[in-house]
Amino acid sequence: MSSVAGRFKATAGRVHLFNLSPAHGSQSTQKRLGRGRSSGLGKTSGRGHKGQKARAGNGKPKAGFEGGQTPIVKLFPKRGFVNPERKVYAPVNLDRIQHWIDQGRLTSSPEKPITAKELLLSGCIHQVHDGIKLLASVSPSCVASRMLYNVFLQGAEHLKTAIHITAARASQSAIRAVEKKGGTVFCKYYNELALRDCVKGRTDRIEAAPTKKNDILWYTSWRNRGYLSPTALDKMPPTLVHERWRELSKQLLAFKSQEYEKAK
Amino acid sequence: MSSLIRPEENVNPAEELVELDPHVFYHPIRRDILHLCVVHYLDCQRQGSASTKTRGEVRGSGHKIRPQKGSGRARLGDAQSPMLRGGGVAFGPKPRDFATKLNRKVIQMGMRVALSARVKEQSLGVVRSLEWPEPKTKTLKDRIEELGWWKTLFVTGLDRVPDGLARASSNLPMVETVTAADLNVYNTLKWPRIVLDLAAVEWFERVLGKPQVPPREYKL
């Protein structure tokens, strides 16, 4: 309770229903229009005289109207298109994951790798967007020397433990850095539904395989540590591999050995 | 502590002491919080059943009472306009809900402040139990006269008020019984004297006491 001398009401003795009052300044009177001169809001009720704004109903032109001048939304031409297949990945750097492991907020093992769910629930990531992309953050001073093979990476240098992570995508430097410390990275295809099930922990649904050509090429190559590449299916712990993936991998890579008749 | 039933000769109830939790019973007095709680309670008590008929609801047809021009009088439409006698009410009351929301923790603080205010004014008493032997109003009335406990609210911490006391006091005008779960800030302020039993003290200290939060463990 405020004990400023000027505002403190010295109410005597007992507290009763008749000597309660609200905190000073906590409640203000309502503005009532059109109730006489002395209120200050009589007659025109704060609207001034005539004009569009003084009228009943909305009293305003439509949004964006500039009085007849070509509005800013019409001055410039439309440009381009919006790609519905655009994917935005939530980036996570290796040094951030290492910090979380040091604090004890994240743990990983080959049988229980870090997925989008663990990263989200531990606060490492705030939104999963269309999936996680594992990155090794590169400081600006290192960009110039990227031509060197063993470039000194700022984020990667903080990684000390072996982590096992399943992401939607991973950068080459991140893959190199994780495997150098003895960890594993596998990249798995998540569509919207699969990502939602991963985050909510639902395992009863079958996760869809990639259908687009670019996705298939990406996730069947070992360079990206794609989960449908034959090497990855051998290296992943058997508890995590679905039988369906082996069949999918076989069928999706069949194009490499297929022959076709050339046009005459 | 006092006792409702006449005690034995060698026991002096005034010498028995009960220890009260200062977070509940010695809370700083916040009259503005009490004001909020009381206003919220009274708002929720409103029946909100005032109702009037608008010009659309008043019974009558929509025919024009007199021609637009020619009669020399003001122009009128149907006979239910609010301008006319017998017409509808413009912007009159309609049944509505006046209940407001008040944060649960504000109400809990209000309860603590109200109990502390009663303790401070020495109008809060604690009894060992509120059992009354037989449901006779006469005997209870005599005992209350003897103790001088008119205008008292008896609060029990059990699930239901003890049967003897409930029946004996139901016809007494200046005595009221209630369970601790049903006690609100308004009643605590309205009744000049409150008498709790030990179970009620324990109930309040459990429900309104400071929550024990273990410190978080960090692995660094």
Short mmCIF file of C-alpha atoms in Angstrom, two decimals:
data_model
loop_
_atom_site.label_atom_id
_atom_site.label_comp_id
_atom_site.label_asym_id
_atom_site.label_seq_id
_atom_site.Cartn_x
_atom_site.Cartn_y
_atom_site.Cartn_z
CA MET A 1 0.00 0.00 0.00
CA SER A 2 1.37 3.48 -0.88
CA SER A 3 2.55 5.35 2.12
CA VAL A 4 2.97 8.71 0.40
CA ALA A 5 1.79 11.09 3.10
CA GLY A 6 -0.39 13.23 0.86
CA ARG A 7 -2.42 10.31 -0.48
CA PHE A 8 -2.66 8.13 2.57
CA LYS A 9 -6.11 8.30 4.04
CA ALA A 10 -5.92 7.80 7.76
CA THR A 11 -9.00 5.61 8.12
CA ALA A 12 -9.46 4.76 11.72
CA GLY A 13 -9.73 1.33 13.23
CA ARG A 14 -11.55 -1.52 11.72
CA VAL A 15 -11.80 -2.48 8.11
CA HIS A 16 -15.43 -2.84 7.13
CA LEU A 17 -17.53 -2.87 4.00
CA PHE A 18 -18.16 0.86 4.36
CA ASN A 19 -14.58 2.08 4.47
CA LEU A 20 -13.02 0.39 1.47
CA SER A 21 -11.87 2.39 -1.53
CA PRO A 22 -9.90 1.54 -4.65
CA ALA A 23 -6.20 2.34 -4.99
CA HIS A 24 -5.66 6.02 -5.80
CA GLY A 25 -5.43 6.46 -9.57
CA SER A 26 -6.47 2.92 -10.40
CA GLN A 27 -9.94 3.79 -11.64
CA SER A 28 -11.00 6.64 -13.96
CA THR A 29 -14.48 7.84 -14.94
CA GLN A 30 -15.96 6.88 -18.27
CA LYS A 31 -16.10 9.37 -21.14
CA ARG A 32 -19.80 10.08 -21.81
CA LEU A 33 -20.55 11.97 -25.00
CA GLY A 34 -23.46 14.31 -25.61
CA ARG A 35 -24.48 14.96 -22.01
CA GLY A 36 -24.36 18.72 -21.71
CA ARG A 37 -21.93 21.59 -21.96
CA SER A 38 -20.16 21.30 -18.63
CA SER A 39 -19.01 17.76 -19.31
CA GLY A 40 -16.82 19.16 -22.13
CA LEU A 41 -18.24 16.55 -24.52
CA GLY A 42 -21.68 18.00 -25.20
CA LYS A 43 -23.28 18.97 -28.53
CA THR A 44 -20.72 17.84 -31.17
CA SER A 45 -19.31 15.25 -28.70
CA GLY A 46 -15.64 15.74 -29.56
CA ARG A 47 -16.07 15.50 -33.36
CA GLY A 48 -15.80 19.16 -34.34
CA HIS A 49 -18.11 20.59 -36.99
CA LYS A 50 -19.26 18.74 -40.17
CA GLY A 51 -17.03 16.82 -42.54
CA GLN A 52 -16.67 13.11 -43.23
CA LYS A 53 -15.31 12.32 -39.77
CA ALA A 54 -18.30 13.88 -38.03
CA ARG A 55 -20.82 11.52 -39.65
CA ALA A 56 -22.61 8.56 -38.10
CA GLY A 57 -21.51 5.09 -39.12
CA ASN A 58 -17.90 4.51 -40.09
CA GLY A 59 -17.15 8.06 -41.29
CA LYS A 60 -13.84 6.98 -42.89
CA PRO A 61 -12.87 6.12 -46.47
CA LYS A 62 -11.60 2.62 -47.21
CA ALA A 63 -8.14 1.62 -45.96
CA GLY A 64 -5.28 2.81 -48.15
CA PHE A 65 -7.31 5.55 -49.83
CA GLU A 66 -5.22 8.70 -50.17
CA GLY A 67 -7.89 11.21 -51.14
CA GLY A 68 -7.68 10.40 -54.82
CA GLN A 69 -3.89 10.52 -55.18
CA THR A 70 -2.62 7.22 -56.54
CA PRO A 71 -2.14 5.22 -53.37
CA ILE A 72 1.26 3.73 -52.57
CA VAL A 73 -0.10 0.20 -53.12
CA LYS A 74 -0.97 1.11 -56.72
CA LEU A 75 2.09 3.20 -57.61
CA PHE A 76 4.48 0.32 -58.09
CA PRO A 77 4.04 -2.71 -60.36
CA LYS A 78 3.55 -6.24 -59.11
CA ARG A 79 6.64 -8.34 -59.31
CA GLY A 80 7.46 -12.00 -59.22
CA PHE A 81 5.65 -14.90 -57.68
CA VAL A 82 5.51 -16.72 -54.36
CA ASN A 83 6.85 -20.25 -54.46
CA PRO A 84 4.46 -22.58 -52.59
CA GLU A 85 7.20 -25.22 -52.26
CA ARG A 86 9.53 -22.84 -50.45
CA LYS A 87 11.03 -24.34 -47.33
CA VAL A 88 12.33 -22.32 -44.39
CA TYR A 89 14.54 -24.31 -42.09
CA ALA A 90 15.17 -23.31 -38.50
CA PRO A 91 18.94 -22.92 -38.20
CA VAL A 92 20.76 -24.27 -35.16
CA ASN A 93 24.49 -23.88 -34.66
CA LEU A 94 26.80 -26.43 -33.13
CA ASP A 95 28.03 -24.11 -30.39
CA ARG A 96 24.45 -23.59 -29.22
CA ILE A 97 23.86 -27.33 -29.01
CA GLN A 98 27.12 -27.78 -27.10
CA HIS A 99 26.06 -25.06 -24.63
CA TRP A 100 22.73 -26.82 -24.10
CA ILE A 101 24.49 -30.13 -23.49
CA ASP A 102 26.79 -28.47 -20.95
CA GLN A 103 23.77 -27.10 -19.10
CA GLY A 104 22.18 -30.51 -19.10
CA ARG A 105 19.20 -29.45 -21.21
CA LEU A 106 20.00 -31.81 -24.08
CA THR A 107 21.32 -35.35 -24.19
CA SER A 108 21.83 -37.66 -27.13
CA SER A 109 22.73 -41.24 -27.89
CA PRO A 110 22.77 -43.20 -31.13
CA GLU A 111 19.46 -44.86 -30.20
CA LYS A 112 17.84 -41.58 -29.12
CA PRO A 113 19.20 -38.87 -31.39
CA ILE A 114 18.42 -35.17 -31.01
CA THR A 115 15.41 -34.34 -33.19
CA ALA A 116 13.26 -31.27 -33.73
CA LYS A 117 11.20 -32.27 -30.69
CA GLU A 118 14.09 -32.20 -28.21
CA LEU A 119 15.44 -28.95 -29.60
CA LEU A 120 12.04 -27.26 -29.38
CA LEU A 121 11.13 -28.47 -25.91
CA SER A 122 14.53 -27.62 -24.44
CA GLY A 123 14.35 -24.07 -25.81
CA CYS A 124 17.27 -24.40 -28.22
CA ILE A 125 14.85 -23.60 -31.08
CA HIS A 126 11.79 -21.40 -30.75
CA GLN A 127 9.92 -22.53 -33.88
CA VAL A 128 10.62 -25.56 -36.04
CA HIS A 129 9.30 -23.93 -39.30
CA ASP A 130 9.78 -26.62 -41.98
CA GLY A 131 12.52 -28.51 -40.17
CA ILE A 132 15.91 -28.11 -38.52
CA LYS A 133 19.08 -27.26 -40.42
CA LEU A 134 22.27 -28.06 -38.57
CA LEU A 135 24.95 -25.43 -39.15
CA ALA A 136 28.50 -24.78 -38.06
CA SER A 137 28.59 -21.00 -37.69
CA VAL A 138 31.43 -19.41 -39.63
CA SER A 139 32.81 -16.08 -38.41
CA PRO A 140 33.19 -13.33 -41.09
CA SER A 141 36.98 -13.40 -40.83
CA CYS A 142 36.97 -17.05 -41.91
CA VAL A 143 34.88 -16.50 -45.05
CA ALA A 144 37.81 -15.15 -47.00
CA SER A 145 39.87 -18.24 -46.22
CA ARG A 146 37.13 -20.71 -47.20
CA MET A 147 39.30 -21.84 -50.06
CA LEU A 148 41.39 -23.69 -47.53
CA TYR A 149 40.11 -27.16 -46.82
CA ASN A 150 40.58 -27.18 -43.08
CA VAL A 151 39.07 -23.82 -42.41
CA PHE A 152 38.91 -22.77 -38.76
CA LEU A 153 35.21 -22.67 -37.91
CA GLN A 154 33.97 -20.61 -35.00
CA GLY A 155 30.89 -22.60 -34.12
CA ALA A 156 32.46 -25.93 -34.72
CA GLU A 157 35.42 -25.17 -32.48
CA HIS A 158 33.07 -25.10 -29.47
CA LEU A 159 31.83 -28.61 -30.10
CA LYS A 160 33.43 -30.96 -27.61
CA THR A 161 31.14 -33.96 -27.21
CA ALA A 162 29.90 -36.53 -29.67
CA ILE A 163 26.31 -35.70 -30.58
CA HIS A 164 23.83 -37.81 -32.47
CA ILE A 165 21.31 -35.73 -34.35
CA THR A 166 18.60 -36.27 -36.95
CA ALA A 167 17.85 -33.04 -38.81
CA ALA A 168 15.99 -32.08 -41.99
CA ARG A 169 19.18 -30.66 -43.49
CA ALA A 170 22.77 -30.15 -42.44
CA SER A 171 25.62 -28.12 -43.87
CA GLN A 172 28.79 -29.86 -45.01
CA SER A 173 30.95 -28.13 -42.38
CA ALA A 174 28.54 -29.17 -39.66
CA ILE A 175 28.62 -32.79 -40.81
CA ARG A 176 32.44 -32.73 -40.86
CA ALA A 177 32.64 -31.16 -37.39
CA VAL A 178 30.19 -33.56 -35.76
CA GLU A 179 31.78 -36.69 -37.24
CA LYS A 180 35.24 -35.48 -36.25
CA LYS A 181 34.11 -35.66 -32.62
CA GLY A 182 32.66 -39.12 -33.10
CA GLY A 183 29.01 -38.14 -33.41
CA THR A 184 26.51 -38.97 -36.14
CA VAL A 185 24.31 -36.80 -38.36
CA PHE A 186 21.46 -38.14 -40.46
CA CYS A 187 19.14 -36.01 -42.56
CA LYS A 188 15.55 -37.13 -42.77
CA TYR A 189 12.74 -35.90 -45.00
CA TYR A 190 9.90 -34.31 -43.02
CA ASN A 191 6.72 -33.09 -44.63
CA GLU A 192 4.32 -30.94 -42.61
CA LEU A 193 2.51 -33.88 -41.09
CA ALA A 194 5.67 -35.82 -40.33
CA LEU A 195 7.22 -32.80 -38.62
CA ARG A 196 4.12 -32.26 -36.52
CA ASP A 197 4.11 -35.94 -35.48
CA CYS A 198 7.82 -35.74 -34.64
CA VAL A 199 7.28 -32.72 -32.39
CA LYS A 200 4.15 -34.14 -30.73
CA GLY A 201 5.71 -37.56 -30.30
CA ARG A 202 3.19 -39.51 -32.41
CA THR A 203 4.56 -42.74 -33.84
CA ASP A 204 1.40 -44.46 -35.09
CA ARG A 205 1.45 -42.82 -38.56
CA ILE A 206 3.77 -43.73 -41.40
CA GLU A 207 6.03 -40.84 -42.36
CA ALA A 208 5.88 -40.01 -46.04
CA ALA A 209 8.78 -40.56 -48.41
CA PRO A 210 10.06 -37.68 -50.56
CA THR A 211 8.20 -37.40 -53.85
CA LYS A 212 9.91 -34.50 -55.62
CA LYS A 213 12.92 -35.20 -57.76
CA ASN A 214 15.18 -32.74 -55.94
CA ASP A 215 14.22 -34.12 -52.56
CA ILE A 216 14.78 -37.71 -53.71
CA LEU A 217 18.21 -36.86 -55.08
CA TRP A 218 19.10 -35.03 -51.89
CA TYR A 219 17.98 -37.63 -49.39
CA THR A 220 19.39 -40.62 -51.23
CA SER A 221 22.92 -39.27 -51.29
CA TRP A 222 25.44 -40.10 -48.57
CA ARG A 223 27.20 -36.79 -49.11
CA ASN A 224 24.25 -35.09 -47.41
CA ARG A 225 23.90 -38.00 -44.93
CA GLY A 226 20.45 -38.61 -46.40
CA TYR A 227 18.48 -41.31 -44.57
CA LEU A 228 17.61 -43.15 -47.79
CA SER A 229 21.19 -43.62 -48.95
CA PRO A 230 22.40 -47.23 -48.68
CA THR A 231 25.37 -46.25 -46.49
CA ALA A 232 23.11 -44.44 -44.06
CA LEU A 233 20.71 -47.38 -43.79
CA ASP A 234 23.66 -49.57 -42.81
CA LYS A 235 25.11 -47.08 -40.35
CA MET A 236 21.90 -46.04 -38.58
CA PRO A 237 21.04 -48.03 -35.43
CA PRO A 238 18.60 -50.82 -36.39
CA THR A 239 15.94 -49.61 -33.91
CA LEU A 240 15.58 -46.37 -35.83
CA VAL A 241 15.46 -47.79 -39.36
CA HIS A 242 12.05 -48.70 -40.78
CA GLU A 243 11.96 -51.66 -43.15
CA ARG A 244 10.02 -49.51 -45.55
CA TRP A 245 13.04 -47.24 -45.99
CA ARG A 246 15.21 -50.06 -47.31
CA GLU A 247 12.63 -50.87 -49.96
CA LEU A 248 12.18 -47.19 -50.76
CA SER A 249 15.90 -46.67 -51.08
CA LYS A 250 16.15 -49.59 -53.50
CA GLN A 251 13.28 -48.36 -55.64
CA LEU A 252 14.26 -44.69 -55.63
CA LEU A 253 17.84 -45.48 -56.66
CA ALA A 254 16.80 -47.91 -59.37
CA PHE A 255 17.03 -45.15 -61.98
CA LYS A 256 20.82 -45.22 -61.73
CA SER A 257 21.04 -48.68 -63.27
CA GLN A 258 17.97 -48.58 -65.49
CA GLU A 259 18.39 -48.51 -69.24
CA TYR A 260 16.06 -46.92 -71.69
CA GLU A 261 15.72 -46.88 -75.40
CA LYS A 262 17.26 -43.85 -76.97
CA ALA A 263 15.17 -41.94 -79.47
CA LYS A 264 16.05 -42.78 -83.05
CA MET B 1 -8.34 -20.09 22.17
CA SER B 2 -11.85 -20.12 23.51
CA SER B 3 -14.32 -22.94 23.50
CA LEU B 4 -17.94 -23.11 22.48
CA ILE B 5 -18.89 -25.86 24.90
CA ARG B 6 -18.47 -25.01 28.56
CA PRO B 7 -15.01 -26.27 29.49
CA GLU B 8 -14.02 -28.30 32.53
CA GLU B 9 -13.25 -26.41 35.72
CA ASN B 10 -9.49 -26.83 35.78
CA VAL B 11 -8.92 -25.98 32.11
CA ASN B 12 -8.68 -22.30 31.27
CA PRO B 13 -9.23 -22.00 27.54
CA ALA B 14 -7.71 -18.54 27.47
CA GLU B 15 -4.31 -20.03 28.32
CA GLU B 16 -4.23 -22.37 25.32
CA LEU B 17 -2.48 -20.77 22.36
CA VAL B 18 -2.55 -21.56 18.66
CA GLU B 19 0.27 -20.51 16.35
CA LEU B 20 -0.88 -18.80 13.16
CA ASP B 21 1.05 -18.57 9.90
CA PRO B 22 2.11 -14.90 9.49
CA HIS B 23 1.82 -15.11 5.68
CA VAL B 24 -1.91 -15.78 6.10
CA PHE B 25 -2.86 -14.09 9.36
CA TYR B 26 -0.33 -11.24 9.64
CA HIS B 27 -0.38 -10.08 6.03
CA PRO B 28 0.07 -6.33 5.36
CA ILE B 29 -3.35 -4.71 5.07
CA ARG B 30 -4.29 -3.81 1.48
CA ARG B 31 -7.64 -2.06 1.43
CA ASP B 32 -7.57 -1.66 -2.33
CA ILE B 33 -7.34 -5.43 -2.80
CA LEU B 34 -10.28 -5.86 -0.40
CA HIS B 35 -12.20 -3.29 -2.44
CA LEU B 36 -11.53 -5.25 -5.64
CA CYS B 37 -12.66 -8.52 -4.07
CA VAL B 38 -15.83 -7.03 -2.57
CA VAL B 39 -16.83 -5.28 -5.81
CA HIS B 40 -16.18 -8.48 -7.77
CA TYR B 41 -18.33 -10.48 -5.33
CA LEU B 42 -21.21 -8.01 -5.47
CA ASP B 43 -21.05 -7.86 -9.27
CA CYS B 44 -21.39 -11.61 -9.41
CA GLN B 45 -24.35 -11.49 -7.05
CA ARG B 46 -26.34 -9.25 -9.41
CA GLN B 47 -29.37 -10.92 -10.86
CA GLY B 48 -29.21 -8.82 -14.03
CA SER B 49 -32.88 -9.43 -14.83
CA ALA B 50 -34.00 -5.87 -15.61
CA SER B 51 -35.74 -5.98 -18.98
CA THR B 52 -37.60 -3.56 -21.24
CA LYS B 53 -39.16 -3.82 -24.65
CA THR B 54 -37.73 -1.99 -27.63
CA ARG B 55 -39.90 -0.49 -30.33
CA GLY B 56 -39.56 -3.77 -32.21
CA GLU B 57 -40.84 -5.82 -29.28
CA VAL B 58 -43.80 -3.70 -28.19
CA ARG B 59 -46.98 -5.22 -29.53
CA GLY B 60 -48.45 -3.26 -32.41
CA SER B 61 -48.55 -2.98 -36.14
CA GLY B 62 -46.21 -0.96 -38.30
CA HIS B 63 -48.81 1.14 -40.04
CA LYS B 64 -48.18 4.88 -40.30
CA ILE B 65 -50.36 6.68 -37.76
CA ARG B 66 -50.92 9.87 -39.74
CA PRO B 67 -50.00 11.07 -43.23
CA GLN B 68 -46.53 12.48 -43.81
CA LYS B 69 -47.77 15.89 -44.89
CA GLY B 70 -50.90 17.88 -44.39
CA SER B 71 -51.86 17.37 -40.75
CA GLY B 72 -49.79 20.29 -39.47
CA ARG B 73 -48.22 18.12 -36.77
CA ALA B 74 -44.90 16.31 -36.49
CA ARG B 75 -44.32 13.38 -38.80
CA LEU B 76 -44.75 9.94 -37.19
CA GLY B 77 -44.33 6.36 -38.28
CA ASP B 78 -45.65 3.50 -36.17
CA ALA B 79 -47.16 3.84 -32.74
CA GLN B 80 -44.33 2.04 -30.93
CA SER B 81 -41.67 4.70 -31.41
CA PRO B 82 -39.96 5.72 -28.14
CA MET B 83 -41.09 9.29 -28.71
CA LEU B 84 -44.71 8.33 -28.08
CA ARG B 85 -46.60 7.34 -24.98
CA GLY B 86 -46.99 3.58 -24.91
CA GLY B 87 -44.05 3.12 -27.21
CA GLY B 88 -40.90 1.09 -26.66
CA VAL B 89 -37.90 2.13 -24.59
CA ALA B 90 -34.84 3.42 -26.44
CA PHE B 91 -31.64 1.79 -25.06
CA GLY B 92 -33.39 0.37 -22.03
CA PRO B 93 -31.96 -2.37 -19.83
CA LYS B 94 -31.86 -5.92 -21.12
CA PRO B 95 -31.07 -9.02 -19.06
CA ARG B 96 -27.32 -9.25 -18.94
CA ASP B 97 -24.52 -10.79 -16.93
CA PHE B 98 -22.70 -8.38 -14.67
CA ALA B 99 -20.11 -10.88 -13.49
CA THR B 100 -16.50 -9.77 -13.78
CA LYS B 101 -13.27 -11.69 -13.72
CA LEU B 102 -10.78 -11.31 -10.94
CA ASN B 103 -7.48 -13.16 -10.84
CA ARG B 104 -7.54 -16.18 -8.59
CA LYS B 105 -4.40 -15.08 -6.79
CA VAL B 106 -5.85 -11.61 -6.14
CA ILE B 107 -8.86 -13.22 -4.49
CA GLN B 108 -6.56 -15.43 -2.43
CA MET B 109 -4.58 -12.38 -1.34
CA GLY B 110 -7.85 -10.66 -0.47
CA MET B 111 -8.75 -13.60 1.77
CA ARG B 112 -5.39 -13.34 3.51
CA VAL B 113 -5.74 -9.58 3.97
CA ALA B 114 -9.28 -9.96 5.31
CA LEU B 115 -8.25 -12.60 7.85
CA SER B 116 -5.25 -10.52 8.85
CA ALA B 117 -7.47 -7.45 9.29
CA ARG B 118 -9.72 -9.42 11.61
CA VAL B 119 -6.75 -10.70 13.60
CA LYS B 120 -5.39 -7.17 13.88
CA GLU B 121 -8.67 -5.83 15.24
CA GLN B 122 -8.83 -8.78 17.58
CA SER B 123 -12.16 -9.92 16.15
CA LEU B 124 -10.93 -13.36 15.11
CA GLY B 125 -11.19 -16.26 17.51
CA VAL B 126 -10.10 -19.86 17.32
CA VAL B 127 -11.94 -22.74 18.95
CA ARG B 128 -10.79 -26.31 19.28
CA SER B 129 -13.92 -27.64 17.63
CA LEU B 130 -17.38 -26.41 16.71
CA GLU B 131 -19.29 -29.46 17.93
CA TRP B 132 -22.50 -28.64 19.78
CA PRO B 133 -23.99 -31.52 21.80
CA GLU B 134 -27.69 -31.39 21.01
CA PRO B 135 -29.47 -29.36 18.32
CA LYS B 136 -31.33 -27.11 20.77
CA THR B 137 -31.53 -23.48 19.80
CA LYS B 138 -32.32 -22.40 23.35
CA THR B 139 -29.15 -23.80 24.88
CA LEU B 140 -26.99 -22.39 22.11
CA LYS B 141 -28.60 -18.99 22.55
CA ASP B 142 -27.86 -19.00 26.27
CA ARG B 143 -24.26 -19.98 25.70
CA ILE B 144 -23.77 -17.28 23.09
CA GLU B 145 -25.30 -14.68 25.40
CA GLU B 146 -22.89 -15.82 28.08
CA LEU B 147 -19.90 -15.53 25.77
CA GLY B 148 -21.14 -12.32 24.22
CA TRP B 149 -20.69 -13.72 20.74
CA TRP B 150 -23.59 -12.14 18.87
CA LYS B 151 -23.00 -11.25 15.22
CA THR B 152 -20.48 -14.03 14.80
CA LEU B 153 -19.60 -16.10 11.78
CA PHE B 154 -18.50 -19.63 12.65
CA VAL B 155 -16.13 -21.12 10.10
CA THR B 156 -15.39 -24.82 10.13
CA GLY B 157 -12.58 -26.50 8.24
CA LEU B 158 -14.50 -29.76 7.80
CA ASP B 159 -16.43 -30.65 4.65
CA ARG B 160 -19.77 -29.90 6.29
CA VAL B 161 -20.76 -27.81 9.27
CA PRO B 162 -21.30 -30.02 12.37
CA ASP B 163 -24.95 -31.02 12.47
CA GLY B 164 -25.66 -29.91 16.04
CA LEU B 165 -24.38 -26.40 15.53
CA ALA B 166 -25.99 -26.07 12.10
CA ARG B 167 -29.45 -26.94 13.32
CA ALA B 168 -29.21 -25.05 16.58
CA SER B 169 -28.03 -21.85 14.96
CA SER B 170 -30.15 -21.86 11.82
CA ASN B 171 -32.92 -19.87 13.44
CA LEU B 172 -30.66 -17.48 15.34
CA PRO B 173 -30.56 -14.21 13.42
CA MET B 174 -27.13 -12.91 14.37
CA VAL B 175 -25.20 -16.15 14.08
CA GLU B 176 -24.10 -17.82 10.86
CA THR B 177 -22.13 -20.97 10.07
CA VAL B 178 -20.11 -21.67 6.94
CA THR B 179 -17.37 -24.03 5.76
CA ALA B 180 -13.87 -22.71 5.09
CA ALA B 181 -14.16 -23.54 1.39
CA ASP B 182 -17.30 -21.42 1.08
CA LEU B 183 -15.94 -18.42 2.96
CA ASN B 184 -15.45 -15.31 0.82
CA VAL B 185 -13.91 -11.92 1.41
CA TYR B 186 -17.29 -10.16 1.57
CA ASN B 187 -18.55 -12.30 4.42
CA THR B 188 -15.27 -12.02 6.28
CA LEU B 189 -15.61 -8.24 6.24
CA LYS B 190 -19.33 -8.14 6.84
CA TRP B 191 -19.41 -10.11 10.07
CA PRO B 192 -17.91 -8.23 13.01
CA ARG B 193 -16.60 -11.37 14.67
CA ILE B 194 -15.22 -14.55 13.11
CA VAL B 195 -14.62 -17.77 14.98
CA LEU B 196 -12.55 -20.47 13.29
CA ASP B 197 -12.02 -23.97 14.47
CA LEU B 198 -8.61 -25.64 14.35
CA ALA B 199 -9.46 -27.49 11.16
CA ALA B 200 -10.32 -24.18 9.53
CA VAL B 201 -7.00 -22.67 10.59
CA GLU B 202 -5.20 -25.64 9.06
CA TRP B 203 -7.31 -25.37 5.90
CA PHE B 204 -6.46 -21.70 5.40
CA GLU B 205 -2.80 -22.23 6.10
CA ARG B 206 -2.69 -25.06 3.58
CA VAL B 207 -4.62 -23.31 0.83
CA LEU B 208 -3.42 -19.73 1.29
CA GLY B 209 0.06 -20.38 2.67
CA LYS B 210 3.23 -19.56 0.76
CA PRO B 211 3.88 -22.28 -1.87
CA GLN B 212 7.10 -24.17 -1.25
CA VAL B 213 9.07 -24.16 -4.52
CA PRO B 214 12.28 -26.21 -4.49
CA PRO B 215 15.21 -24.39 -6.10
CA ARG B 216 16.01 -25.46 -9.65
CA GLU B 217 18.98 -27.75 -10.13
CA TYR B 218 21.51 -26.66 -12.68
CA LYS B 219 24.19 -28.93 -14.08
CA LEU B 220 27.11 -26.74 -14.99
#
